[in-house]
């Protein structure tokens, strides 16, 4: 029996995608994907190669091995898909990493990694190299932690970290709310946003410290990612530049405290 139809369905399900999601990702019609999964049609080579790449397996494994029954692990990078706000139909994909229990990690982006992140934010291989943590008290979602590099948003000082949740539709950006903005030319910024997307296809970035200039950011020319702030970790003025290890220790302490509270509630 040809294992390919079963493998296609298995990969899609492992990624948590509907047939429509997976079809959008591959750039094909949902009906055609259904035909692939039912063995009524066979994908062309470029589609096969993309499926194998997404699953982290070889093309030979995809075509000849039932990966659901032979212990072949599907790559845990999970693409989060979205139609971009400009309506062009191009697919934006957010790569994330997951832990051994299948929970999305929170990748930690230190200030010194800014250039690398701008270039590799969409690359699963790059994301694997970043430090990661879990904050179990956060609801399920896609989060990332960014180190702040300036004093534009007091009381946060350089060395503080902001945990942001991924904004999938830039039209949903709320005026005067604080976000992490990843841009091509201006790097990673933590600012309040005035959303002028519909009016003039740009965002206005404002700092709480009035000594910082307002920045006008073209959506198509500059914008890479937007993350809405959820919480921040600050270390005070006397301890601005913190190591990733110290941040990890603080996160572990928070996790332990959450577990203690859960046990207390269960008693």
PDB file of C-alpha atoms in Angstrom:
ATOM      1  CA  UNK A   1       0.000   0.000   0.000  1.00  0.00           C
ATOM      2  CA  UNK A   2       1.298   3.454  -0.923  1.00  0.00           C
ATOM      3  CA  UNK A   3       2.253   5.235   2.355  1.00  0.00           C
ATOM      4  CA  UNK A   4       2.276   8.725   0.829  1.00  0.00           C
ATOM      5  CA  UNK A   5      -1.440   9.572   1.348  1.00  0.00           C
ATOM      6  CA  UNK A   6      -1.254   8.483   4.988  1.00  0.00           C
ATOM      7  CA  UNK A   7       1.971  10.442   5.514  1.00  0.00           C
ATOM      8  CA  UNK A   8       0.464  13.621   4.078  1.00  0.00           C
ATOM      9  CA  UNK A   9      -2.512  13.382   6.423  1.00  0.00           C
ATOM     10  CA  UNK A  10      -0.248  12.488   9.361  1.00  0.00           C
ATOM     11  CA  UNK A  11       1.999  15.515   8.791  1.00  0.00           C
ATOM     12  CA  UNK A  12      -0.998  17.837   8.564  1.00  0.00           C
ATOM     13  CA  UNK A  13      -2.514  16.479  11.767  1.00  0.00           C
ATOM     14  CA  UNK A  14       0.808  16.610  13.624  1.00  0.00           C
ATOM     15  CA  UNK A  15       1.052  20.283  12.700  1.00  0.00           C
ATOM     16  CA  UNK A  16      -2.461  20.907  14.001  1.00  0.00           C
ATOM     17  CA  UNK A  17      -3.693  22.191  10.643  1.00  0.00           C
ATOM     18  CA  UNK A  18      -7.021  21.793   8.885  1.00  0.00           C
ATOM     19  CA  UNK A  19      -7.073  20.759   5.241  1.00  0.00           C
ATOM     20  CA  UNK A  20      -7.686  24.402   4.312  1.00  0.00           C
ATOM     21  CA  UNK A  21      -4.724  25.547   6.439  1.00  0.00           C
ATOM     22  CA  UNK A  22      -2.389  23.014   4.867  1.00  0.00           C
ATOM     23  CA  UNK A  23      -3.660  23.742   1.365  1.00  0.00           C
ATOM     24  CA  UNK A  24      -3.025  27.459   1.908  1.00  0.00           C
ATOM     25  CA  UNK A  25       0.468  26.694   3.166  1.00  0.00           C
ATOM     26  CA  UNK A  26       1.250  24.601   0.087  1.00  0.00           C
ATOM     27  CA  UNK A  27      -0.410  27.059  -2.299  1.00  0.00           C
ATOM     28  CA  UNK A  28      -2.952  24.562  -3.620  1.00  0.00           C
ATOM     29  CA  UNK A  29      -6.731  24.066  -3.457  1.00  0.00           C
ATOM     30  CA  UNK A  30      -8.246  22.221  -0.510  1.00  0.00           C
ATOM     31  CA  UNK A  31      -9.938  19.760  -2.859  1.00  0.00           C
ATOM     32  CA  UNK A  32      -6.554  18.844  -4.341  1.00  0.00           C
ATOM     33  CA  UNK A  33      -5.090  18.254  -0.885  1.00  0.00           C
ATOM     34  CA  UNK A  34      -8.076  16.018  -0.132  1.00  0.00           C
ATOM     35  CA  UNK A  35      -7.274  14.046  -3.269  1.00  0.00           C
ATOM     36  CA  UNK A  36      -3.662  13.662  -2.094  1.00  0.00           C
ATOM     37  CA  UNK A  37      -4.775  12.342   1.300  1.00  0.00           C
ATOM     38  CA  UNK A  38      -7.229   9.895  -0.283  1.00  0.00           C
ATOM     39  CA  UNK A  39      -4.694   8.642  -2.834  1.00  0.00           C
ATOM     40  CA  UNK A  40      -6.707   9.916  -5.825  1.00  0.00           C
ATOM     41  CA  UNK A  41      -3.904  12.232  -6.936  1.00  0.00           C
ATOM     42  CA  UNK A  42      -0.179  12.479  -6.373  1.00  0.00           C
ATOM     43  CA  UNK A  43       1.582  15.761  -5.535  1.00  0.00           C
ATOM     44  CA  UNK A  44       4.244  17.055  -7.866  1.00  0.00           C
ATOM     45  CA  UNK A  45       7.867  16.867  -6.783  1.00  0.00           C
ATOM     46  CA  UNK A  46       8.100  20.437  -5.447  1.00  0.00           C
ATOM     47  CA  UNK A  47       5.078  19.828  -3.182  1.00  0.00           C
ATOM     48  CA  UNK A  48       6.557  16.531  -1.982  1.00  0.00           C
ATOM     49  CA  UNK A  49       9.834  18.272  -1.168  1.00  0.00           C
ATOM     50  CA  UNK A  50       8.053  20.998   0.812  1.00  0.00           C
ATOM     51  CA  UNK A  51       6.084  18.410   2.804  1.00  0.00           C
ATOM     52  CA  UNK A  52       9.278  16.533   3.647  1.00  0.00           C
ATOM     53  CA  UNK A  53      11.059  19.753   4.608  1.00  0.00           C
ATOM     54  CA  UNK A  54       8.184  20.823   6.842  1.00  0.00           C
ATOM     55  CA  UNK A  55       8.129  17.431   8.575  1.00  0.00           C
ATOM     56  CA  UNK A  56      11.908  17.291   8.971  1.00  0.00           C
ATOM     57  CA  UNK A  57      12.151  13.965   7.139  1.00  0.00           C
ATOM     58  CA  UNK A  58      13.771  12.838   3.905  1.00  0.00           C
ATOM     59  CA  UNK A  59      11.885  12.662   0.643  1.00  0.00           C
ATOM     60  CA  UNK A  60      12.526   8.923   0.614  1.00  0.00           C
ATOM     61  CA  UNK A  61      10.877   8.552   4.036  1.00  0.00           C
ATOM     62  CA  UNK A  62       7.884  10.555   2.866  1.00  0.00           C
ATOM     63  CA  UNK A  63       7.414   8.335  -0.189  1.00  0.00           C
ATOM     64  CA  UNK A  64       8.309   4.877   1.129  1.00  0.00           C
ATOM     65  CA  UNK A  65       7.812   4.728   4.922  1.00  0.00           C
ATOM     66  CA  UNK A  66       4.624   4.903   6.970  1.00  0.00           C
ATOM     67  CA  UNK A  67       5.965   7.529   9.369  1.00  0.00           C
ATOM     68  CA  UNK A  68       3.036   7.126  11.757  1.00  0.00           C
ATOM     69  CA  UNK A  69       3.894   3.461  12.432  1.00  0.00           C
ATOM     70  CA  UNK A  70       7.683   3.422  12.240  1.00  0.00           C
ATOM     71  CA  UNK A  71       8.767   5.841  14.924  1.00  0.00           C
ATOM     72  CA  UNK A  72       9.687   8.599  12.469  1.00  0.00           C
ATOM     73  CA  UNK A  73       9.226  11.845  14.392  1.00  0.00           C
ATOM     74  CA  UNK A  74       7.670  14.755  12.567  1.00  0.00           C
ATOM     75  CA  UNK A  75       9.585  17.992  13.083  1.00  0.00           C
ATOM     76  CA  UNK A  76       7.875  19.979  15.833  1.00  0.00           C
ATOM     77  CA  UNK A  77       8.181  23.350  14.114  1.00  0.00           C
ATOM     78  CA  UNK A  78       4.555  24.437  13.814  1.00  0.00           C
ATOM     79  CA  UNK A  79       3.714  27.041  11.157  1.00  0.00           C
ATOM     80  CA  UNK A  80       1.095  29.561  12.223  1.00  0.00           C
ATOM     81  CA  UNK A  81      -0.523  30.841   9.064  1.00  0.00           C
ATOM     82  CA  UNK A  82      -2.232  34.077   8.214  1.00  0.00           C
ATOM     83  CA  UNK A  83      -3.335  36.057   5.215  1.00  0.00           C
ATOM     84  CA  UNK A  84      -1.325  39.298   5.414  1.00  0.00           C
ATOM     85  CA  UNK A  85      -3.281  42.496   6.075  1.00  0.00           C
ATOM     86  CA  UNK A  86      -2.648  43.909   2.594  1.00  0.00           C
ATOM     87  CA  UNK A  87      -4.849  41.181   1.137  1.00  0.00           C
ATOM     88  CA  UNK A  88      -2.202  40.218  -1.410  1.00  0.00           C
ATOM     89  CA  UNK A  89      -2.738  36.522  -0.752  1.00  0.00           C
ATOM     90  CA  UNK A  90       0.898  35.870   0.209  1.00  0.00           C
ATOM     91  CA  UNK A  91       1.203  33.596   3.215  1.00  0.00           C
ATOM     92  CA  UNK A  92       2.944  34.715   6.378  1.00  0.00           C
ATOM     93  CA  UNK A  93       4.315  31.841   8.437  1.00  0.00           C
ATOM     94  CA  UNK A  94       5.406  32.067  12.068  1.00  0.00           C
ATOM     95  CA  UNK A  95       7.802  29.305  13.074  1.00  0.00           C
ATOM     96  CA  UNK A  96       7.796  28.254  16.713  1.00  0.00           C
ATOM     97  CA  UNK A  97       9.462  25.537  18.771  1.00  0.00           C
ATOM     98  CA  UNK A  98       7.719  23.242  21.230  1.00  0.00           C
ATOM     99  CA  UNK A  99       8.844  21.343  24.317  1.00  0.00           C
ATOM    100  CA  UNK A 100       8.655  17.590  24.874  1.00  0.00           C
ATOM    101  CA  UNK A 101       4.980  17.883  25.880  1.00  0.00           C
ATOM    102  CA  UNK A 102       4.030  19.744  22.713  1.00  0.00           C
ATOM    103  CA  UNK A 103       3.669  23.153  24.377  1.00  0.00           C
ATOM    104  CA  UNK A 104       4.874  26.223  22.509  1.00  0.00           C
ATOM    105  CA  UNK A 105       8.155  27.510  23.888  1.00  0.00           C
ATOM    106  CA  UNK A 106       8.794  31.166  24.640  1.00  0.00           C
ATOM    107  CA  UNK A 107      11.947  31.978  22.680  1.00  0.00           C
ATOM    108  CA  UNK A 108      14.176  34.550  24.391  1.00  0.00           C
ATOM    109  CA  UNK A 109      15.699  37.237  22.144  1.00  0.00           C
ATOM    110  CA  UNK A 110      18.530  39.177  23.858  1.00  0.00           C
ATOM    111  CA  UNK A 111      19.462  42.629  22.573  1.00  0.00           C
ATOM    112  CA  UNK A 112      22.769  41.351  21.208  1.00  0.00           C
ATOM    113  CA  UNK A 113      20.833  38.952  18.945  1.00  0.00           C
ATOM    114  CA  UNK A 114      18.798  41.736  17.309  1.00  0.00           C
ATOM    115  CA  UNK A 115      20.504  41.619  13.904  1.00  0.00           C
ATOM    116  CA  UNK A 116      20.442  37.843  13.795  1.00  0.00           C
ATOM    117  CA  UNK A 117      16.772  37.758  14.748  1.00  0.00           C
ATOM    118  CA  UNK A 118      15.780  40.236  12.031  1.00  0.00           C
ATOM    119  CA  UNK A 119      17.490  38.025   9.465  1.00  0.00           C
ATOM    120  CA  UNK A 120      16.442  34.672  10.912  1.00  0.00           C
ATOM    121  CA  UNK A 121      13.095  35.270  12.652  1.00  0.00           C
ATOM    122  CA  UNK A 122      11.323  33.029  10.112  1.00  0.00           C
ATOM    123  CA  UNK A 123      13.998  30.301  10.142  1.00  0.00           C
ATOM    124  CA  UNK A 124      13.302  27.262  12.380  1.00  0.00           C
ATOM    125  CA  UNK A 125      17.027  26.462  12.495  1.00  0.00           C
ATOM    126  CA  UNK A 126      17.769  29.907  13.927  1.00  0.00           C
ATOM    127  CA  UNK A 127      14.952  29.683  16.482  1.00  0.00           C
ATOM    128  CA  UNK A 128      16.336  26.382  17.763  1.00  0.00           C
ATOM    129  CA  UNK A 129      19.508  28.211  18.788  1.00  0.00           C
ATOM    130  CA  UNK A 130      17.696  30.732  21.015  1.00  0.00           C
ATOM    131  CA  UNK A 131      17.198  30.184  24.736  1.00  0.00           C
ATOM    132  CA  UNK A 132      13.686  29.089  25.623  1.00  0.00           C
ATOM    133  CA  UNK A 133      11.413  29.095  28.656  1.00  0.00           C
ATOM    134  CA  UNK A 134       7.854  28.346  29.753  1.00  0.00           C
ATOM    135  CA  UNK A 135       5.455  30.512  31.742  1.00  0.00           C
ATOM    136  CA  UNK A 136       2.658  28.076  32.615  1.00  0.00           C
ATOM    137  CA  UNK A 137       0.333  30.776  33.952  1.00  0.00           C
ATOM    138  CA  UNK A 138      -0.025  32.308  30.468  1.00  0.00           C
ATOM    139  CA  UNK A 139      -2.963  31.135  28.330  1.00  0.00           C
ATOM    140  CA  UNK A 140      -2.167  29.073  25.250  1.00  0.00           C
ATOM    141  CA  UNK A 141      -0.671  31.193  22.494  1.00  0.00           C
ATOM    142  CA  UNK A 142       2.484  32.180  20.631  1.00  0.00           C
ATOM    143  CA  UNK A 143       4.808  34.222  22.833  1.00  0.00           C
ATOM    144  CA  UNK A 144       8.352  35.558  22.606  1.00  0.00           C
ATOM    145  CA  UNK A 145      10.524  37.451  25.103  1.00  0.00           C
ATOM    146  CA  UNK A 146      12.578  40.431  23.904  1.00  0.00           C
ATOM    147  CA  UNK A 147      15.291  42.309  25.791  1.00  0.00           C
ATOM    148  CA  UNK A 148      14.742  46.076  25.852  1.00  0.00           C
ATOM    149  CA  UNK A 149      17.667  48.154  24.573  1.00  0.00           C
ATOM    150  CA  UNK A 150      16.636  51.751  25.379  1.00  0.00           C
ATOM    151  CA  UNK A 151      14.835  53.895  27.980  1.00  0.00           C
ATOM    152  CA  UNK A 152      11.936  54.947  25.761  1.00  0.00           C
ATOM    153  CA  UNK A 153       9.269  53.238  27.898  1.00  0.00           C
ATOM    154  CA  UNK A 154       9.885  53.954  31.596  1.00  0.00           C
ATOM    155  CA  UNK A 155      10.012  52.381  34.112  1.00  0.00           C
ATOM    156  CA  UNK A 156      11.629  49.737  31.896  1.00  0.00           C
ATOM    157  CA  UNK A 157      15.390  50.055  31.665  1.00  0.00           C
ATOM    158  CA  UNK A 158      17.806  48.494  29.165  1.00  0.00           C
ATOM    159  CA  UNK A 159      18.177  44.851  30.129  1.00  0.00           C
ATOM    160  CA  UNK A 160      14.509  44.382  31.016  1.00  0.00           C
ATOM    161  CA  UNK A 161      12.509  41.793  29.084  1.00  0.00           C
ATOM    162  CA  UNK A 162       9.049  42.144  27.556  1.00  0.00           C
ATOM    163  CA  UNK A 163       7.034  39.011  26.810  1.00  0.00           C
ATOM    164  CA  UNK A 164       4.807  39.590  23.792  1.00  0.00           C
ATOM    165  CA  UNK A 165       2.020  37.612  22.126  1.00  0.00           C
ATOM    166  CA  UNK A 166       2.147  37.345  18.352  1.00  0.00           C
ATOM    167  CA  UNK A 167      -0.246  39.665  16.495  1.00  0.00           C
ATOM    168  CA  UNK A 168      -1.567  37.793  13.484  1.00  0.00           C
ATOM    169  CA  UNK A 169      -3.628  40.597  11.915  1.00  0.00           C
ATOM    170  CA  UNK A 170      -2.032  44.041  12.015  1.00  0.00           C
ATOM    171  CA  UNK A 171      -5.434  45.634  11.565  1.00  0.00           C
ATOM    172  CA  UNK A 172      -6.154  44.529  15.140  1.00  0.00           C
ATOM    173  CA  UNK A 173      -3.386  46.684  16.614  1.00  0.00           C
ATOM    174  CA  UNK A 174      -4.999  48.899  19.254  1.00  0.00           C
ATOM    175  CA  UNK A 175      -4.131  52.595  19.420  1.00  0.00           C
ATOM    176  CA  UNK A 176      -1.999  53.708  22.372  1.00  0.00           C
ATOM    177  CA  UNK A 177      -1.226  50.122  23.419  1.00  0.00           C
ATOM    178  CA  UNK A 178       2.377  48.958  23.833  1.00  0.00           C
ATOM    179  CA  UNK A 179       3.875  46.458  21.397  1.00  0.00           C
ATOM    180  CA  UNK A 180       7.190  44.962  20.417  1.00  0.00           C
ATOM    181  CA  UNK A 181       7.786  45.888  16.773  1.00  0.00           C
ATOM    182  CA  UNK A 182      10.337  44.048  14.638  1.00  0.00           C
ATOM    183  CA  UNK A 183      11.379  46.185  11.665  1.00  0.00           C
ATOM    184  CA  UNK A 184      13.925  45.906   8.884  1.00  0.00           C
ATOM    185  CA  UNK A 185      15.767  49.217   9.410  1.00  0.00           C
ATOM    186  CA  UNK A 186      14.997  50.248  12.982  1.00  0.00           C
ATOM    187  CA  UNK A 187      15.491  46.895  14.659  1.00  0.00           C
ATOM    188  CA  UNK A 188      13.409  45.674  17.582  1.00  0.00           C
ATOM    189  CA  UNK A 189      11.515  48.453  19.365  1.00  0.00           C
ATOM    190  CA  UNK A 190       9.142  48.588  22.324  1.00  0.00           C
ATOM    191  CA  UNK A 191       6.681  51.442  21.704  1.00  0.00           C
ATOM    192  CA  UNK A 192       3.060  52.512  21.826  1.00  0.00           C
ATOM    193  CA  UNK A 193       1.402  52.366  18.433  1.00  0.00           C
ATOM    194  CA  UNK A 194      -1.072  54.613  16.659  1.00  0.00           C
ATOM    195  CA  UNK A 195      -2.478  52.378  13.940  1.00  0.00           C
ATOM    196  CA  UNK A 196      -2.730  54.232  10.630  1.00  0.00           C
ATOM    197  CA  UNK A 197      -2.745  51.074   8.574  1.00  0.00           C
ATOM    198  CA  UNK A 198      -6.064  51.665   6.826  1.00  0.00           C
ATOM    199  CA  UNK A 199      -5.535  55.401   6.297  1.00  0.00           C
ATOM    200  CA  UNK A 200      -1.962  55.487   5.023  1.00  0.00           C
ATOM    201  CA  UNK A 201      -0.490  51.987   5.373  1.00  0.00           C
ATOM    202  CA  UNK A 202       1.880  52.880   8.187  1.00  0.00           C
ATOM    203  CA  UNK A 203       2.197  52.730  11.963  1.00  0.00           C
ATOM    204  CA  UNK A 204       3.117  55.622  14.231  1.00  0.00           C
ATOM    205  CA  UNK A 205       5.440  54.530  17.043  1.00  0.00           C
ATOM    206  CA  UNK A 206       5.469  56.687  20.168  1.00  0.00           C
ATOM    207  CA  UNK A 207       7.647  56.494  23.278  1.00  0.00           C
ATOM    208  CA  UNK A 208       6.435  57.290  26.788  1.00  0.00           C
ATOM    209  CA  UNK A 209       9.624  59.335  27.217  1.00  0.00           C
ATOM    210  CA  UNK A 210       8.963  62.528  25.183  1.00  0.00           C
ATOM    211  CA  UNK A 211      12.659  62.944  24.414  1.00  0.00           C
ATOM    212  CA  UNK A 212      12.339  60.085  21.907  1.00  0.00           C
ATOM    213  CA  UNK A 213      11.092  61.079  18.457  1.00  0.00           C
ATOM    214  CA  UNK A 214       7.910  59.695  16.938  1.00  0.00           C
ATOM    215  CA  UNK A 215       8.737  57.095  14.314  1.00  0.00           C
ATOM    216  CA  UNK A 216       6.611  56.525  11.214  1.00  0.00           C
ATOM    217  CA  UNK A 217       6.956  52.953  10.014  1.00  0.00           C
ATOM    218  CA  UNK A 218       5.775  51.860   6.569  1.00  0.00           C
ATOM    219  CA  UNK A 219       4.000  48.522   6.831  1.00  0.00           C
ATOM    220  CA  UNK A 220       5.072  47.059   3.502  1.00  0.00           C
ATOM    221  CA  UNK A 221       8.573  48.545   3.530  1.00  0.00           C
ATOM    222  CA  UNK A 222       9.579  47.975   7.143  1.00  0.00           C
ATOM    223  CA  UNK A 223       7.314  45.782   9.230  1.00  0.00           C
ATOM    224  CA  UNK A 224       8.303  42.173   9.959  1.00  0.00           C
ATOM    225  CA  UNK A 225       6.507  41.206  13.190  1.00  0.00           C
ATOM    226  CA  UNK A 226       4.340  42.740  15.909  1.00  0.00           C
ATOM    227  CA  UNK A 227       3.989  41.306  19.437  1.00  0.00           C
ATOM    228  CA  UNK A 228       1.527  42.712  21.978  1.00  0.00           C
ATOM    229  CA  UNK A 229       3.058  43.077  25.412  1.00  0.00           C
ATOM    230  CA  UNK A 230       1.735  40.659  28.008  1.00  0.00           C
ATOM    231  CA  UNK A 231       4.160  41.117  30.885  1.00  0.00           C
ATOM    232  CA  UNK A 232       7.624  42.414  31.558  1.00  0.00           C
ATOM    233  CA  UNK A 233      10.513  41.453  33.803  1.00  0.00           C
ATOM    234  CA  UNK A 234      12.633  44.334  35.007  1.00  0.00           C
ATOM    235  CA  UNK A 235      15.777  44.186  37.087  1.00  0.00           C
ATOM    236  CA  UNK A 236      16.059  47.790  38.243  1.00  0.00           C
ATOM    237  CA  UNK A 237      18.436  50.572  37.326  1.00  0.00           C
ATOM    238  CA  UNK A 238      21.385  49.089  39.185  1.00  0.00           C
ATOM    239  CA  UNK A 239      21.195  45.789  37.384  1.00  0.00           C
ATOM    240  CA  UNK A 240      20.367  46.645  33.812  1.00  0.00           C
ATOM    241  CA  UNK A 241      22.311  44.141  31.762  1.00  0.00           C
ATOM    242  CA  UNK A 242      21.216  40.698  32.896  1.00  0.00           C
ATOM    243  CA  UNK A 243      22.509  37.412  31.588  1.00  0.00           C
ATOM    244  CA  UNK A 244      20.205  34.942  29.914  1.00  0.00           C
ATOM    245  CA  UNK A 245      21.102  32.468  32.655  1.00  0.00           C
ATOM    246  CA  UNK A 246      19.825  34.839  35.325  1.00  0.00           C
ATOM    247  CA  UNK A 247      16.627  35.392  33.343  1.00  0.00           C
ATOM    248  CA  UNK A 248      16.210  31.624  33.061  1.00  0.00           C
ATOM    249  CA  UNK A 249      16.679  31.256  36.823  1.00  0.00           C
ATOM    250  CA  UNK A 250      14.002  33.879  37.480  1.00  0.00           C
ATOM    251  CA  UNK A 251      11.593  32.129  35.119  1.00  0.00           C
ATOM    252  CA  UNK A 252      12.261  28.810  36.858  1.00  0.00           C
ATOM    253  CA  UNK A 253      11.509  30.426  40.206  1.00  0.00           C
ATOM    254  CA  UNK A 254       8.223  31.747  38.797  1.00  0.00           C
ATOM    255  CA  UNK A 255       7.348  28.279  37.514  1.00  0.00           C
ATOM    256  CA  UNK A 256       8.093  26.724  40.904  1.00  0.00           C
ATOM    257  CA  UNK A 257       5.930  29.311  42.621  1.00  0.00           C
ATOM    258  CA  UNK A 258       3.061  28.547  40.233  1.00  0.00           C
ATOM    259  CA  UNK A 259       3.397  24.826  41.012  1.00  0.00           C
ATOM    260  CA  UNK A 260       3.351  25.556  44.743  1.00  0.00           C
ATOM    261  CA  UNK A 261       0.178  27.596  44.325  1.00  0.00           C
ATOM    262  CA  UNK A 262      -1.454  24.822  42.280  1.00  0.00           C
ATOM    263  CA  UNK A 263      -0.628  22.245  44.948  1.00  0.00           C
ATOM    264  CA  UNK A 264      -1.992  24.544  47.623  1.00  0.00           C
ATOM    265  CA  UNK A 265      -5.255  25.007  45.745  1.00  0.00           C
ATOM    266  CA  UNK A 266      -5.557  21.245  45.279  1.00  0.00           C
ATOM    267  CA  UNK A 267      -5.173  20.501  48.996  1.00  0.00           C
TER     268      UNK A 267
END
